[in-house]
Short mmCIF file of C-alpha atoms and ligand atoms in Angstrom, two decimals:
data_model
loop_
_atom_site.label_atom_id
_atom_site.label_comp_id
_atom_site.label_asym_id
_atom_site.label_seq_id
_atom_site.Cartn_x
_atom_site.Cartn_y
_atom_site.Cartn_z
CA MET V 1398 4.29 -1.68 -35.61
CA LEU V 1399 4.30 -5.35 -35.17
CA LEU V 1400 1.72 -5.86 -38.03
CA ASN V 1401 4.38 -3.89 -40.13
CA LYS V 1402 6.70 -6.07 -39.47
CA TYR V 1403 4.33 -9.50 -39.95
CA LYS V 1404 3.79 -7.49 -43.60
CA ILE V 1405 7.36 -7.48 -44.27
CA LEU V 1406 7.66 -11.32 -43.92
CA ALA V 1407 5.00 -11.54 -45.52
CA GLN V 1408 6.16 -9.70 -48.57
CA ASN V 1409 9.86 -10.57 -48.87
CA PRO V 1410 11.73 -13.32 -49.00
CA ALA V 1411 11.95 -15.21 -45.68
CA SER V 1412 16.15 -14.96 -45.28
CA GLU V 1413 15.43 -10.86 -45.73
CA ALA V 1414 12.91 -10.41 -43.41
CA ARG V 1415 14.64 -12.36 -40.94
CA SER V 1416 17.67 -10.21 -41.28
CA LEU V 1417 15.09 -6.86 -40.97
CA TRP V 1418 13.77 -8.62 -38.14
CA ARG V 1419 17.00 -7.94 -36.13
CA ARG V 1420 17.79 -4.77 -37.16
CA TRP V 1421 16.79 -1.42 -35.77
CA PRO V 1422 15.75 0.90 -37.65
CA VAL V 1423 14.20 -1.75 -39.73
CA ALA V 1424 12.54 -0.56 -43.05
CA VAL V 1425 8.46 -0.80 -43.02
CA ALA V 1426 6.01 -0.65 -45.86
CA ALA V 1427 3.67 2.25 -46.21
CA LEU V 1428 0.68 1.23 -46.96
CA PRO V 1429 -2.39 0.40 -45.32
CA PHE V 1430 -1.86 -2.80 -43.73
CA PHE V 1431 -4.82 -4.28 -41.42
CA GLY V 1432 -6.54 -5.92 -44.14
CA VAL V 1433 -3.02 -7.45 -45.80
CA VAL V 1434 -2.12 -8.72 -42.89
CA ALA V 1435 -5.15 -10.86 -41.72
CA ALA V 1436 -5.36 -11.96 -45.31
CA PHE V 1437 -1.70 -13.65 -44.81
CA GLY V 1438 -1.56 -13.86 -41.54
CA ILE V 1439 -2.57 -17.31 -40.96
CA ALA V 1440 -0.44 -18.97 -43.48
CA PRO V 1441 2.78 -16.66 -43.92
CA ASP V 1442 4.36 -18.99 -46.30
CA THR V 1443 1.71 -18.17 -48.95
CA VAL V 1444 3.87 -15.33 -51.32
CA PRO V 1445 1.22 -12.84 -52.59
CA GLU V 1446 1.46 -11.38 -55.93
CA PRO V 1447 3.97 -8.91 -56.08
CA VAL V 1448 2.93 -5.36 -54.94
CA GLU V 1449 4.82 -2.18 -55.26
CA LEU V 1450 6.12 -1.11 -52.16
CA GLN V 1451 7.16 2.39 -50.73
CA HIS V 1452 10.01 1.76 -48.59
CA ILE V 1453 9.97 4.10 -45.32
CA VAL V 1454 12.74 3.86 -42.61
CA GLU V 1455 11.38 4.07 -39.20
CA ASN V 1456 12.48 3.79 -35.72
CA ILE V 1457 10.58 1.28 -34.14
CA GLU V 1458 10.38 0.60 -30.91
CA LEU V 1459 9.64 -2.86 -29.33
CA PRO V 1460 7.23 -3.38 -26.19
CA VAL V 1461 9.77 -5.78 -25.02
CA ALA V 1462 12.09 -8.27 -27.11
CA PRO V 1463 11.07 -11.82 -27.31
CA THR V 1464 12.89 -13.93 -24.72
CA ALA V 1465 15.95 -15.82 -25.76
CA PRO V 1466 14.28 -17.22 -29.26
CA SER V 1467 15.19 -20.82 -29.82
CA GLN V 1468 13.73 -20.13 -33.36
CA GLU V 1469 12.12 -17.12 -34.65
CA THR V 1470 9.38 -15.70 -32.72
CA PHE V 1471 6.62 -13.08 -33.32
CA TRP V 1472 5.20 -10.61 -30.78
CA ARG V 1473 1.78 -9.72 -31.03
CA GLU V 1474 -0.59 -7.35 -29.17
CA GLU V 1475 -4.49 -7.04 -29.23
CA ARG V 1476 -7.02 -5.08 -27.76
CA ILE V 1477 -9.81 -7.08 -25.94
CA GLN V 1478 -13.01 -6.40 -27.97
CA ARG V 1479 -16.67 -7.09 -26.22
CA GLY V 1480 -17.75 -10.40 -27.06
CA ASP V 1481 -14.41 -11.81 -27.01
CA THR V 1482 -13.53 -15.31 -25.90
CA VAL V 1483 -9.95 -16.76 -24.93
CA ALA V 1484 -10.48 -18.82 -28.59
CA SER V 1485 -11.02 -15.59 -30.39
CA ILE V 1486 -8.57 -13.25 -29.00
CA LEU V 1487 -6.08 -16.45 -29.78
CA SER V 1488 -6.87 -16.52 -33.30
CA ARG V 1489 -6.42 -12.66 -33.49
CA LEU V 1490 -3.15 -12.84 -31.82
CA LYS V 1491 -2.19 -16.24 -34.83
CA VAL V 1492 -2.18 -18.43 -31.87
CA ASP V 1493 -2.54 -21.64 -33.97
CA ASP V 1494 -2.00 -23.78 -30.95
CA GLY V 1495 -4.20 -26.58 -29.93
CA GLU V 1496 -2.20 -27.41 -26.93
CA ALA V 1497 -2.11 -23.88 -25.39
CA LEU V 1498 -5.85 -23.56 -26.07
CA ASN V 1499 -6.63 -26.51 -24.35
CA TYR V 1500 -4.52 -25.60 -21.14
CA LEU V 1501 -5.67 -21.83 -21.27
CA LEU V 1502 -9.27 -22.74 -21.27
CA GLN V 1503 -8.60 -26.01 -18.31
CA ALA V 1504 -6.02 -24.35 -16.04
CA LYS V 1505 -7.08 -23.04 -12.73
CA ASP V 1506 -4.00 -20.73 -12.47
CA VAL V 1507 -5.44 -19.11 -15.72
CA ARG V 1508 -8.82 -18.40 -14.28
CA SER V 1509 -8.19 -14.48 -14.54
CA LEU V 1510 -7.48 -14.49 -18.40
CA TYR V 1511 -11.02 -14.81 -18.63
CA GLN V 1512 -12.03 -11.64 -17.33
CA LEU V 1513 -11.56 -10.59 -20.88
CA ILE V 1514 -11.96 -7.04 -20.04
CA PRO V 1515 -12.43 -4.90 -23.49
CA GLY V 1516 -9.87 -2.42 -23.79
CA ARG V 1517 -7.27 -4.41 -22.06
CA THR V 1518 -4.54 -5.56 -24.06
CA VAL V 1519 -2.95 -9.62 -24.47
CA ARG V 1520 -0.01 -10.10 -25.64
CA ALA V 1521 1.67 -13.10 -27.04
CA VAL V 1522 4.88 -14.49 -28.34
CA THR V 1523 4.52 -17.28 -31.33
CA THR V 1524 6.61 -19.12 -33.67
CA GLU V 1525 6.13 -18.60 -37.28
CA ALA V 1526 3.36 -21.44 -37.53
CA GLY V 1527 1.55 -19.98 -34.75
CA ARG V 1528 3.05 -22.12 -31.78
CA LEU V 1529 2.57 -19.96 -28.72
CA GLU V 1530 5.85 -19.71 -26.44
CA SER V 1531 4.24 -16.83 -24.02
CA LEU V 1532 1.31 -14.91 -23.21
CA SER V 1533 0.68 -11.77 -20.89
CA TYR V 1534 -2.47 -10.30 -19.96
CA VAL V 1535 -2.78 -7.44 -16.82
CA ASN V 1536 -6.47 -8.35 -14.69
CA THR V 1537 -8.71 -6.18 -12.59
CA ASP V 1538 -6.25 -6.06 -9.99
CA GLY V 1539 -3.73 -4.57 -11.91
CA ARG V 1540 -1.75 -8.47 -11.82
CA ARG V 1541 0.11 -9.23 -14.92
CA LEU V 1542 -0.81 -13.03 -15.75
CA HIS V 1543 2.03 -14.54 -17.33
CA VAL V 1544 1.70 -17.94 -19.43
CA THR V 1545 4.98 -19.49 -20.19
CA ARG V 1546 5.91 -22.61 -22.41
CA ASN V 1547 8.01 -25.11 -20.43
CA GLU V 1548 9.24 -28.22 -21.11
CA ALA V 1549 6.11 -30.04 -19.45
CA GLY V 1550 3.67 -28.02 -21.25
CA PHE V 1551 2.60 -24.57 -19.67
CA SER V 1552 2.85 -22.72 -16.61
CA ALA V 1553 1.61 -19.42 -15.27
CA THR V 1554 2.32 -17.01 -12.94
CA GLU V 1555 0.72 -13.80 -11.43
CA GLU V 1556 3.08 -10.41 -10.60
CA LEU V 1557 2.33 -7.09 -10.04
CA PRO V 1558 3.39 -4.75 -12.52
CA GLN V 1559 6.54 -2.80 -12.35
CA THR V 1560 5.09 0.57 -10.73
CA GLU V 1561 6.97 3.59 -11.58
CA GLN V 1562 6.57 7.42 -10.49
CA TRP V 1563 7.29 9.78 -12.88
CA ILE V 1564 7.91 13.31 -11.58
CA MET V 1565 6.42 16.29 -13.94
CA GLN V 1566 6.82 19.94 -13.55
CA SER V 1567 5.65 23.02 -15.12
CA SER V 1568 5.09 26.92 -15.02
CA GLY V 1569 3.14 29.36 -16.79
CA GLU V 1570 1.62 33.00 -15.98
CA ILE V 1571 -1.56 33.63 -16.27
CA GLU V 1572 -3.28 35.92 -19.35
CA THR V 1573 -6.83 35.36 -19.18
CA SER V 1574 -8.02 32.29 -16.74
CA LEU V 1575 -5.98 29.38 -14.81
CA PHE V 1576 -7.57 26.73 -17.41
CA ALA V 1577 -6.01 28.77 -20.23
CA ALA V 1578 -2.39 29.28 -18.28
CA THR V 1579 -2.21 25.57 -17.59
CA ASP V 1580 -3.33 24.36 -20.87
CA ALA V 1581 -0.96 26.58 -22.34
CA SER V 1582 1.63 24.71 -20.54
CA GLY V 1583 0.15 21.65 -20.78
CA VAL V 1584 -0.85 20.96 -17.27
CA PRO V 1585 -3.83 18.44 -17.26
CA GLU V 1586 -6.92 19.37 -15.90
CA ALA V 1587 -6.68 17.16 -12.87
CA ILE V 1588 -3.48 18.67 -11.74
CA ALA V 1589 -5.26 22.29 -12.31
CA LEU V 1590 -7.79 21.43 -10.11
CA GLN V 1591 -5.64 20.14 -7.74
CA LEU V 1592 -3.63 23.54 -7.67
CA ALA V 1593 -6.86 25.39 -7.27
CA GLU V 1594 -8.05 22.77 -4.25
CA ILE V 1595 -4.35 23.81 -2.73
CA PHE V 1596 -4.45 27.57 -2.68
CA SER V 1597 -8.54 27.36 -2.36
CA SER V 1598 -8.53 29.08 1.28
CA ASP V 1599 -5.82 31.81 0.06
CA ILE V 1600 -6.89 32.95 -3.46
CA ASP V 1601 -10.13 33.20 -5.15
CA PHE V 1602 -9.26 32.09 -8.20
CA GLN V 1603 -12.61 33.07 -10.05
CA ARG V 1604 -12.09 36.99 -8.07
CA ASP V 1605 -8.28 37.33 -7.30
CA LEU V 1606 -6.34 36.41 -10.25
CA ARG V 1607 -4.60 38.92 -12.13
CA ARG V 1608 -2.50 39.21 -15.59
CA GLY V 1609 0.77 38.41 -14.95
CA ASP V 1610 -0.03 35.97 -11.88
CA ARG V 1611 2.79 32.92 -12.23
CA PHE V 1612 2.33 29.45 -11.01
CA SER V 1613 5.00 26.39 -10.78
CA VAL V 1614 3.91 22.86 -10.07
CA VAL V 1615 6.05 19.71 -9.47
CA TYR V 1616 3.55 16.52 -9.67
CA GLU V 1617 3.48 12.65 -10.29
CA ALA V 1618 2.45 10.63 -13.62
CA LEU V 1619 2.36 7.04 -12.77
CA ALA V 1620 2.95 3.93 -15.13
CA ALA V 1621 2.76 0.44 -15.19
CA ASP V 1622 5.13 -1.49 -16.88
CA GLY V 1623 6.22 1.29 -18.78
CA GLU V 1624 3.01 2.51 -19.64
CA PHE V 1625 1.64 5.74 -18.70
CA SER V 1626 -1.74 5.24 -16.51
CA GLY V 1627 -2.69 8.46 -15.03
CA PHE V 1628 -1.75 11.56 -13.16
CA GLY V 1629 -1.02 11.20 -9.36
CA ARG V 1630 -1.16 14.07 -7.23
CA VAL V 1631 0.67 17.68 -6.61
CA LEU V 1632 3.32 17.12 -5.11
CA SER V 1633 4.61 20.98 -4.50
CA ALA V 1634 2.70 24.32 -6.23
CA GLU V 1635 3.67 27.81 -6.02
CA PHE V 1636 1.10 30.45 -7.13
CA VAL V 1637 2.05 34.12 -7.09
CA ASN V 1638 -1.42 36.21 -7.03
CA GLN V 1639 -1.18 39.81 -7.23
CA GLY V 1640 3.01 39.65 -6.28
CA HIS V 1641 2.21 37.69 -3.15
CA ALA V 1642 3.75 34.48 -3.28
CA TYR V 1643 2.20 31.25 -1.99
CA ARG V 1644 3.97 27.61 -1.49
CA ALA V 1645 2.72 24.24 -0.78
CA VAL V 1646 4.25 21.32 0.02
CA PHE V 1647 2.89 17.72 -0.04
CA PHE V 1648 3.23 15.64 3.15
CA ARG V 1649 2.56 12.32 4.48
CA ASP V 1650 2.99 12.02 8.60
CA ASP V 1651 4.10 8.29 9.74
CA LYS V 1652 0.98 7.73 10.97
CA GLY V 1653 -0.61 8.15 7.32
CA ARG V 1654 -2.37 11.68 7.55
CA SER V 1655 -1.60 13.78 4.66
CA GLY V 1656 -1.89 17.21 3.33
CA TYR V 1657 -0.29 20.01 2.19
CA TYR V 1658 1.53 22.54 4.37
CA THR V 1659 4.06 25.92 3.77
CA PRO V 1660 7.53 25.39 3.87
CA GLU V 1661 7.23 27.03 7.36
CA GLY V 1662 5.17 23.95 8.52
CA ARG V 1663 1.65 25.44 8.78
CA ASN V 1664 -1.40 23.86 7.09
CA MET V 1665 -2.75 25.02 3.96
CA ARG V 1666 -6.50 24.30 4.99
CA LYS V 1667 -7.92 26.90 6.55
CA THR V 1668 -11.43 27.17 8.78
CA PHE V 1669 -13.01 29.02 5.52
CA LEU V 1670 -12.29 28.90 1.73
CA ARG V 1671 -12.20 31.92 -0.44
CA SER V 1672 -14.98 31.41 -2.62
CA PRO V 1673 -18.23 29.30 -2.60
CA ILE V 1674 -18.07 28.53 -5.67
CA GLU V 1675 -16.48 25.26 -6.83
CA PHE V 1676 -13.89 26.20 -9.17
CA SER V 1677 -13.81 24.60 -12.65
CA ARG V 1678 -13.62 24.62 -16.11
CA ILE V 1679 -17.10 26.23 -16.37
CA THR V 1680 -16.83 28.83 -13.59
CA SER V 1681 -13.61 29.61 -14.09
CA GLY V 1682 -14.34 32.34 -16.54
CA PHE V 1683 -16.65 34.34 -14.54
CA SER V 1684 -15.73 36.93 -11.89
CA LEU V 1685 -17.33 39.07 -9.77
CA SER V 1686 -20.26 40.58 -11.09
CA ARG V 1687 -22.47 43.46 -10.15
CA PHE V 1688 -26.23 42.25 -10.48
CA HIS V 1689 -27.99 45.20 -10.12
CA PRO V 1690 -30.87 44.30 -7.55
CA ILE V 1691 -34.28 44.87 -8.38
CA LEU V 1692 -35.29 46.76 -5.63
CA ASN V 1693 -33.94 49.81 -4.01
CA ALA V 1694 -34.17 48.27 -0.50
CA TRP V 1695 -32.09 45.27 -1.92
CA ARG V 1696 -29.57 48.04 -2.85
CA ALA V 1697 -27.97 47.93 0.85
CA HIS V 1698 -26.09 44.60 -0.34
CA LYS V 1699 -24.72 42.82 2.60
CA GLY V 1700 -23.08 40.14 0.36
CA ILE V 1701 -20.58 39.44 -2.33
CA ASP V 1702 -22.09 37.99 -5.82
CA TYR V 1703 -20.62 35.43 -8.08
CA GLY V 1704 -21.43 35.26 -11.39
CA ALA V 1705 -21.04 31.66 -12.36
CA PRO V 1706 -23.93 29.69 -14.94
CA ARG V 1707 -27.00 28.35 -13.53
CA GLY V 1708 -26.33 24.59 -12.11
CA ALA V 1709 -22.32 25.30 -11.03
CA ARG V 1710 -21.59 23.71 -7.72
CA VAL V 1711 -22.01 25.63 -4.25
CA ARG V 1712 -20.13 24.53 -1.78
CA VAL V 1713 -19.80 25.63 2.43
CA THR V 1714 -17.20 27.67 3.09
CA ALA V 1715 -16.28 26.10 6.51
CA ASP V 1716 -17.75 23.20 8.65
CA GLY V 1717 -21.11 24.08 10.17
CA VAL V 1718 -24.65 23.11 10.71
CA VAL V 1719 -27.44 24.59 8.19
CA SER V 1720 -29.82 26.57 10.50
CA PHE V 1721 -32.04 27.51 7.58
CA MET V 1722 -32.83 26.16 4.29
CA GLY V 1723 -35.67 26.89 1.90
CA ARG V 1724 -37.04 30.06 0.15
CA LYS V 1725 -37.07 33.30 2.16
CA GLY V 1726 -37.95 37.04 0.04
CA GLY V 1727 -35.40 38.43 -2.01
CA TYR V 1728 -33.11 35.71 -1.36
CA GLY V 1729 -35.29 33.02 -3.28
CA ASN V 1730 -34.28 29.77 -2.43
CA VAL V 1731 -31.00 30.18 0.58
CA VAL V 1732 -29.30 28.26 2.51
CA VAL V 1733 -27.64 29.29 5.91
CA VAL V 1734 -24.83 27.65 7.81
CA ARG V 1735 -23.79 28.68 11.20
CA HIS V 1736 -20.16 27.76 12.01
CA PRO V 1737 -18.54 27.77 15.16
CA ASN V 1738 -17.43 30.94 16.99
CA GLY V 1739 -20.39 33.11 15.95
CA TYR V 1740 -19.31 32.92 12.56
CA GLU V 1741 -22.29 32.04 9.96
CA THR V 1742 -22.83 31.97 6.00
CA LEU V 1743 -25.84 32.58 3.44
CA TYR V 1744 -26.00 31.45 -0.18
CA ALA V 1745 -28.98 32.86 -1.89
CA HIS V 1746 -30.65 32.34 -5.41
CA LEU V 1747 -29.83 28.98 -5.56
CA SER V 1748 -31.89 26.55 -8.44
CA ALA V 1749 -31.73 24.10 -5.91
CA PHE V 1750 -30.14 22.80 -2.92
CA GLY V 1751 -28.08 20.19 -2.13
CA GLN V 1752 -28.76 16.43 -2.20
CA GLY V 1753 -29.77 15.11 1.49
CA LEU V 1754 -29.39 18.78 2.87
CA ARG V 1755 -31.79 19.73 5.65
CA LYS V 1756 -32.06 22.28 8.94
CA GLY V 1757 -29.76 20.92 11.64
CA ARG V 1758 -27.46 18.57 9.19
CA ARG V 1759 -23.68 18.79 9.67
CA VAL V 1760 -21.64 20.43 6.76
CA ALA V 1761 -18.22 19.52 6.09
CA GLN V 1762 -16.25 22.57 4.74
CA GLY V 1763 -16.70 22.14 0.84
CA GLU V 1764 -19.66 20.07 0.61
CA VAL V 1765 -22.27 21.26 -1.98
CA VAL V 1766 -25.02 22.86 -0.35
CA GLY V 1767 -26.65 23.88 -3.61
CA PHE V 1768 -26.51 25.11 -7.28
CA VAL V 1769 -26.30 28.36 -8.83
CA GLY V 1770 -29.50 29.85 -10.10
CA SER V 1771 -31.81 33.13 -9.78
CA THR V 1772 -34.68 32.63 -7.70
CA GLY V 1773 -35.66 35.84 -6.12
CA LEU V 1774 -34.46 38.92 -6.96
CA ALA V 1775 -32.14 38.32 -9.20
CA THR V 1776 -31.78 39.34 -12.74
CA GLY V 1777 -29.78 36.79 -13.71
CA PRO V 1778 -28.23 33.66 -12.52
CA HIS V 1779 -25.30 34.12 -9.70
CA LEU V 1780 -24.61 33.33 -6.03
CA HIS V 1781 -25.43 36.02 -3.60
CA TYR V 1782 -22.84 35.00 -0.57
CA GLU V 1783 -23.10 36.62 2.87
CA PHE V 1784 -20.46 36.43 5.91
CA HIS V 1785 -21.84 37.34 9.26
CA VAL V 1786 -19.76 37.45 12.31
CA ASN V 1787 -21.80 37.72 15.62
CA GLY V 1788 -24.64 38.62 13.41
CA VAL V 1789 -23.34 41.52 11.33
CA HIS V 1790 -21.94 41.35 8.04
CA GLN V 1791 -18.21 41.09 7.33
CA ASN V 1792 -15.98 40.82 4.79
CA PRO V 1793 -14.89 37.32 4.89
CA MET V 1794 -11.58 38.10 2.33
CA ARG V 1795 -9.98 39.33 5.52
CA LEU V 1796 -9.84 36.11 7.64
CA ALA V 1797 -7.23 33.60 7.08
CA MET V 1798 -7.52 31.51 10.40
CA PRO V 1799 -5.57 28.38 9.49
CA ALA V 1800 -7.72 25.00 10.35
CA GLY V 1801 -5.82 22.14 9.64
CA PRO V 1802 -2.58 21.40 12.32
CA PRO V 1803 0.82 22.58 11.33
CA ILE V 1804 4.00 19.79 11.38
CA THR V 1805 4.78 18.97 14.87
CA ALA V 1806 8.16 19.54 16.13
CA GLN V 1807 8.94 15.89 16.13
CA LEU V 1808 7.90 15.35 12.30
CA ARG V 1809 9.65 18.94 12.05
CA ALA V 1810 12.96 16.90 10.65
CA LEU V 1811 11.21 14.53 8.35
CA PHE V 1812 9.08 17.19 6.66
CA ASP V 1813 12.39 19.51 5.87
CA GLN V 1814 13.88 16.45 4.35
CA THR V 1815 10.68 15.60 2.29
CA ALA V 1816 10.17 19.12 1.57
CA GLU V 1817 13.67 20.22 0.68
CA PRO V 1818 14.17 18.62 -3.15
CA LEU V 1819 10.10 19.23 -3.87
CA LEU V 1820 10.94 23.11 -2.81
CA ALA V 1821 14.05 23.35 -4.78
CA ARG V 1822 12.33 22.33 -7.45
CA LEU V 1823 9.85 25.08 -7.37
CA ASP V 1824 13.35 27.27 -7.23
CA MET V 1825 14.61 26.45 -10.42
CA LEU V 1826 11.15 26.65 -12.11
CA ARG V 1827 10.77 30.27 -10.97
CA ASP V 1828 13.88 30.91 -12.06
CA THR V 1829 13.47 29.74 -15.44
CA ASN V 1830 9.68 31.27 -15.89
CA LEU V 1831 11.67 34.64 -14.75
CA ALA V 1832 14.60 33.65 -17.03
CA ARG V 1833 11.83 34.07 -19.95
CA LEU V 1834 10.23 36.88 -19.17
CA ASP V 1835 13.16 39.21 -19.33
ZN1 LIG D 2876 -26.08 39.95 -4.12
#
């Protein structure tokens, strides 16, 4: 956009250009401009051959207005490229100022400029003749270097960019898969994965999801100096699965420990995860499948089979110790983990084991113990998962033992205060969601 303005300057009488500079919206030339600008950028008073221009009116947003210009000043922004030097950047920024170049190459307090990380931007304000008025650059630790001209020459300051947190919210309904629904609602992938993680002790996103399930999510987006810099964390979420509503709120206590809690203050983290298959875009479309065992004897099937592509990550569902790891008959490559209180889980048909895994090693809930395969008696890649209580196979789906500590009585007031506005947003999202369905 700045280049557009420059072009106007080059192709119009100077007076007209000056009035355009101040007026928004402005007329800009709708022509390819990069090469043209490069051609007359350095000598703007060289008026080129008249070119037939098509003028369109556009709203243009200035990044920052030039600071109190004593004369006409120009804002330019350049993206750093591999191999750039301070001199080459200045040249592209149309800075034609030996004093400025000397200062930038010698002053100690502008050293961070030399990092010149490709992809970052440098912004400069210059006069029409290329005299540098100010320059800014965000260095690796996120601080903005700001160089300004003063009576004595130049001075440099470094400051942290103004960071902002934007609160985003979205809701949707499941038609086919969680990703299809989050994509349709414009929820970024990183947030969809967090959503699945937060409810991973309550909902198996591969097997439990039903058409008509609904979600609402409130999350952070971060910005530095007014520019979007990434998505943060989920602040609150609701998932209505098969008619049952689960709600979670993020809370950080006074000691910096953080986690997700129900509105009543119970910890969302349970002793066992609902699914040993890591939820991801590649596994989200798969569901419980019947892999017909090859042998009749194998039919006394004491486990749950998860259809998943070869190589999908298999994670241990609770903290424990590896009690077996290796090849074992029809199980193929198998990992058995012993947990406290007589629980044991088994992961079979693996194509490979988790990195560094061995018998006797402690594993933490969610740690990758292997990868989906079809070793042993398996007709196709899938995970065979068993859950034993005191040596007897049980259905893990009936267990929902809380693992993380709840909100303590002394933190209750602070928790309620934090949770209230986040839960109010979920109420609002639920209402709009339901209204849309009517
Ligand atoms: Zn099986």
